[in-house]
C-alpha positions as MATLAB code, in Angstrom:
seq = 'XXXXXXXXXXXXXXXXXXXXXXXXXXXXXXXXXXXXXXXXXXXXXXXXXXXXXXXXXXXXXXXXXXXXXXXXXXXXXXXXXXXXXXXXXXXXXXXXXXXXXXXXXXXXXXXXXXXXXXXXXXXXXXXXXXXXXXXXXXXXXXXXXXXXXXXXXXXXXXXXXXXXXXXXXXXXXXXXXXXXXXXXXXXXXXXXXXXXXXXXXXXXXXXXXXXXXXXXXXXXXXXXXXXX';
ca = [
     142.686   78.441   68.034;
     142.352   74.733   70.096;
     142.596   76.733   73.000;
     139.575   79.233   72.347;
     137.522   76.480   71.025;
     138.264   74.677   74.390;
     137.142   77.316   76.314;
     133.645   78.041   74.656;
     133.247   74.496   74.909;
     133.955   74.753   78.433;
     131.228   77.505   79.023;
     128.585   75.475   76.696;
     129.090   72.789   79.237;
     129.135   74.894   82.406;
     125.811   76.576   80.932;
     123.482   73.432   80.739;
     124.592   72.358   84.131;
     121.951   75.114   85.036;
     120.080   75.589   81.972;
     121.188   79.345   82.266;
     124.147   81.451   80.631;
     126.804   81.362   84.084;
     129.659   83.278   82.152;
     127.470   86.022   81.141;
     128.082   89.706   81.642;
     124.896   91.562   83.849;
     125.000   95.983   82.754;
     127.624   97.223   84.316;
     127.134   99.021   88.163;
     123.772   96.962   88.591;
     123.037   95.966   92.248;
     119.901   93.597   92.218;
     118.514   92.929   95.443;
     116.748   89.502   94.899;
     113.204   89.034   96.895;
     113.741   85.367   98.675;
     111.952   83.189   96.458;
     112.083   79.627   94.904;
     110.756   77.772   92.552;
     109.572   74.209   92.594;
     106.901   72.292   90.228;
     106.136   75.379   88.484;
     105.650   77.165   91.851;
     107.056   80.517   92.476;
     107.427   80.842   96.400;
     108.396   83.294   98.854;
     109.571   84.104  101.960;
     107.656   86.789  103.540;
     110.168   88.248  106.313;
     108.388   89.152  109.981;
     108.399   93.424  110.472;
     110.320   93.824  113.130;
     107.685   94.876  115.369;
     106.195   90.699  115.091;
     109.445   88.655  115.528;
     108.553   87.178  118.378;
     105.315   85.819  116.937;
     105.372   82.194  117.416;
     105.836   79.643  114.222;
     105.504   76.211  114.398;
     106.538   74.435  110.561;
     107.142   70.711  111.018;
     109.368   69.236  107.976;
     107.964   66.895  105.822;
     108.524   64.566  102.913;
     111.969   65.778  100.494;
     110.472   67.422   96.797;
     113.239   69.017   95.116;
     116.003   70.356   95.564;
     118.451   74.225   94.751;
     119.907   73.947   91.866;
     120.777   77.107   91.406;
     121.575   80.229   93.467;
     120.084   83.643   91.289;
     122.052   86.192   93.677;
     125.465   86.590   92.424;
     124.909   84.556   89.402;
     121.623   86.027   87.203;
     121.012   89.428   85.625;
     117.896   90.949   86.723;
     116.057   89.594   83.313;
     116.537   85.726   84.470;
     113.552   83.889   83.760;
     113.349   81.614   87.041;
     113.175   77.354   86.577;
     112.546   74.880   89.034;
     115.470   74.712   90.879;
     116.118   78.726   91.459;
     116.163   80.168   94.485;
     116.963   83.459   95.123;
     119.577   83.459   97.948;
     119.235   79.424   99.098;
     122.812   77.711   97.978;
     122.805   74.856   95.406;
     122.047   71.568   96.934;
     119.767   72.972   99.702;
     116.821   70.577  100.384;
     112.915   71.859   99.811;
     110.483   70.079  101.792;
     106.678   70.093  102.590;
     105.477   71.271  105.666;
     103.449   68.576  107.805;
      99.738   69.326  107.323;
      99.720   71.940  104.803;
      99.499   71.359  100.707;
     102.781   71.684   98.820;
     100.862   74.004   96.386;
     100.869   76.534   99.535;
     103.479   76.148  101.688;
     106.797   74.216  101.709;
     110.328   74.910  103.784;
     113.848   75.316  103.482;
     116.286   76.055  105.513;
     113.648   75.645  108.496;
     111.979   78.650  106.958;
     108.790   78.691  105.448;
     108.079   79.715  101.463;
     104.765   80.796  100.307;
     103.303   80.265   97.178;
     103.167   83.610   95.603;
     102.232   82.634   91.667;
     101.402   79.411   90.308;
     100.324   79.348   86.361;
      98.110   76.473   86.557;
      95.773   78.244   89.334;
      92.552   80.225   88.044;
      91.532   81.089   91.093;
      92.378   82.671   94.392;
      91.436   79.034   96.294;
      94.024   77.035   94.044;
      96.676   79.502   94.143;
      96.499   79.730   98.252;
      94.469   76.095   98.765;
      94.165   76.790  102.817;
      90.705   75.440  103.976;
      90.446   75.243  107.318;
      93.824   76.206  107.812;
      93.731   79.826  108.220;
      93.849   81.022  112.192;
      93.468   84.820  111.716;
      93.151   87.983  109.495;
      95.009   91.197  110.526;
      94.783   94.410  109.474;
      98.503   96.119  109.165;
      99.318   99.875  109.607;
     100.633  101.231  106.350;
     103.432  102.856  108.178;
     104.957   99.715  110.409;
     103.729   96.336  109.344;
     102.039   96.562  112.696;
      98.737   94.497  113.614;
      96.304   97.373  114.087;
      93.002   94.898  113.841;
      92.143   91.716  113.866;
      88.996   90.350  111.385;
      86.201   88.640  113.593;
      85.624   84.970  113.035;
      82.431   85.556  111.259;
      84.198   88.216  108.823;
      86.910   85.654  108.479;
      84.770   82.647  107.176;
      82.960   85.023  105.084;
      85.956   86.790  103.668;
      87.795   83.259  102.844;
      84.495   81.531  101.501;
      84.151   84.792   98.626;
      87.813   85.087   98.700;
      88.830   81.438   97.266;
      86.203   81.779   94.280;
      88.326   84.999   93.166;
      89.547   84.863   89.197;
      92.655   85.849   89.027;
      93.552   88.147   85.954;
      95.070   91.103   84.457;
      93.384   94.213   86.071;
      94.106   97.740   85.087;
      93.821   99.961   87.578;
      94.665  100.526   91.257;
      93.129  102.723   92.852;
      91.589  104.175   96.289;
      92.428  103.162   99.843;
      95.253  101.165  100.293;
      94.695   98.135  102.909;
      97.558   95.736  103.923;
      95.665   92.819  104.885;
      97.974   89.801  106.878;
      96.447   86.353  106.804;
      97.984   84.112  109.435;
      97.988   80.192  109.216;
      97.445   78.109  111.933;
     100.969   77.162  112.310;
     102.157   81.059  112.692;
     103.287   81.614  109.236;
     101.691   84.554  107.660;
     101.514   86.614  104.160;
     100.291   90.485  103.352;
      97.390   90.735  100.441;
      97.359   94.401   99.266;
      94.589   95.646   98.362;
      93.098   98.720   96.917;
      89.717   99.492   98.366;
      88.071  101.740   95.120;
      89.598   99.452   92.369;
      88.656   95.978   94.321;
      91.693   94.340   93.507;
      94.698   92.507   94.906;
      98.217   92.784   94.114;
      97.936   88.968   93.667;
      95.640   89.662   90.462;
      92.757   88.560   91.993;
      89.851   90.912   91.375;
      87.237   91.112   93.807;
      83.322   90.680   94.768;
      81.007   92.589   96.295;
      81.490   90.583   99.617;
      84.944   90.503   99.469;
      84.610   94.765   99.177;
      81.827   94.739  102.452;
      83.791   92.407  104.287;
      86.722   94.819  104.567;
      84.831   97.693  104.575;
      82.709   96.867  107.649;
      86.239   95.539  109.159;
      88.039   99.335  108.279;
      84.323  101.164  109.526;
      85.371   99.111  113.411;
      88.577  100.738  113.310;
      86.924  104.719  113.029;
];
């Protein structure tokens, strides 16, 4: 009996050290294959991986000031129903360092492991401009072949500002429906790090939540209309 009671004791213990269950059992013959995120500051990041077709696209992330740290490592370790805490990472080992990138808010960006983390959800933001606060930091809009990834056109400045200036004042919600066109759109920073937006051209919406305007919809539209 001492000896079972000291080893639930032991597993209480090992537990809290994470604030999730380590010794329990996931279904059996589950393979997850974690996204790379992290969270930090009630921040869900992530790591949006280069198709292979723009590798050698040029990034530039300067390291800034230390704001957290790994505290624990979801692949090998969580079932596919963890509920992610500051702390989790995806892939990054316990103890790796997070840190803001120079010149960029923390809400949008930070780095680890000299890569760069974007925010992808963030409960506090209402709208599209405080989930992805990036004023005068965004370089270009792309948009992406469905097939590749590939850079098939590039927004004009003037479509840019206007997209970004209705963009930012987006709610973001709970839409229903998804429908028409499908348009990977790839917004680039000025540092070379870049994210897709899907969107769906009938429906208005992003895969973000964000439900759009009417000059959001023309923007693209006149954008796609170049492309014929």
């Amino acid at each position: 009996m001492k000896k079972v009671l000291m080893i639930s004791f032991l597993a209480v213990i090992l537990s809290s050290c994470h604030g999730v269950p380590l010794l329990k059992q996931c279904p059996p013959n589950t393979i997850i294959e974690w996204v790379d995120v992290l969270m930090i500051d009630d921040i869900k990041y992530e790591h949006y991986f280069p198709d292979s077709v723009d590798e050698s696209l040029s990034v530039t992330i300067e390291k800034g000031e230390e704001i957290g740290q790994v505290t624990y490592k979801m692949a090998d370790h969580a079932c596919s129903n963890h509920k992610m805490q500051n702390g989790h990472a995806a892939h990054l080992e316990e103890g790796t360092v997070i840190y803001e990138v120079t010149g960029y808010p923390s809400e949008l960006l930070v780095m680890a492991n000299n890569v760069a983390y974007i925010a992808q959800t963030n409960k506090q933001a209402k709208t599209v401009g405080e989930l992805y606060p990036m004023d005068q930091l965004v370089k270009n809009i792309y948009i992406e072949s469905l097939e590749d990834g590939r850079r098939i056109h590039t927004f004009s400045q003037s479509s840019k500002e206007r997209f970004l200036n209705a963009f930012y004042l987006l709610p973001l919600g709970d839409w229903q429906s998804m429908d028409g066109e499908r348009v990977f759109l790839e917004i680039e920073l000025n540092n070379g790090v870049s994210f897709r937006q899907l969107y769906w051209a009938d429906s208005n919406v992003f895969h973000n939540g964000a439900v759009g305007n009417d000059e959001v919809k023309e923007v693209i539209q006149e954008e796609l209309a170049q492309m014929e």
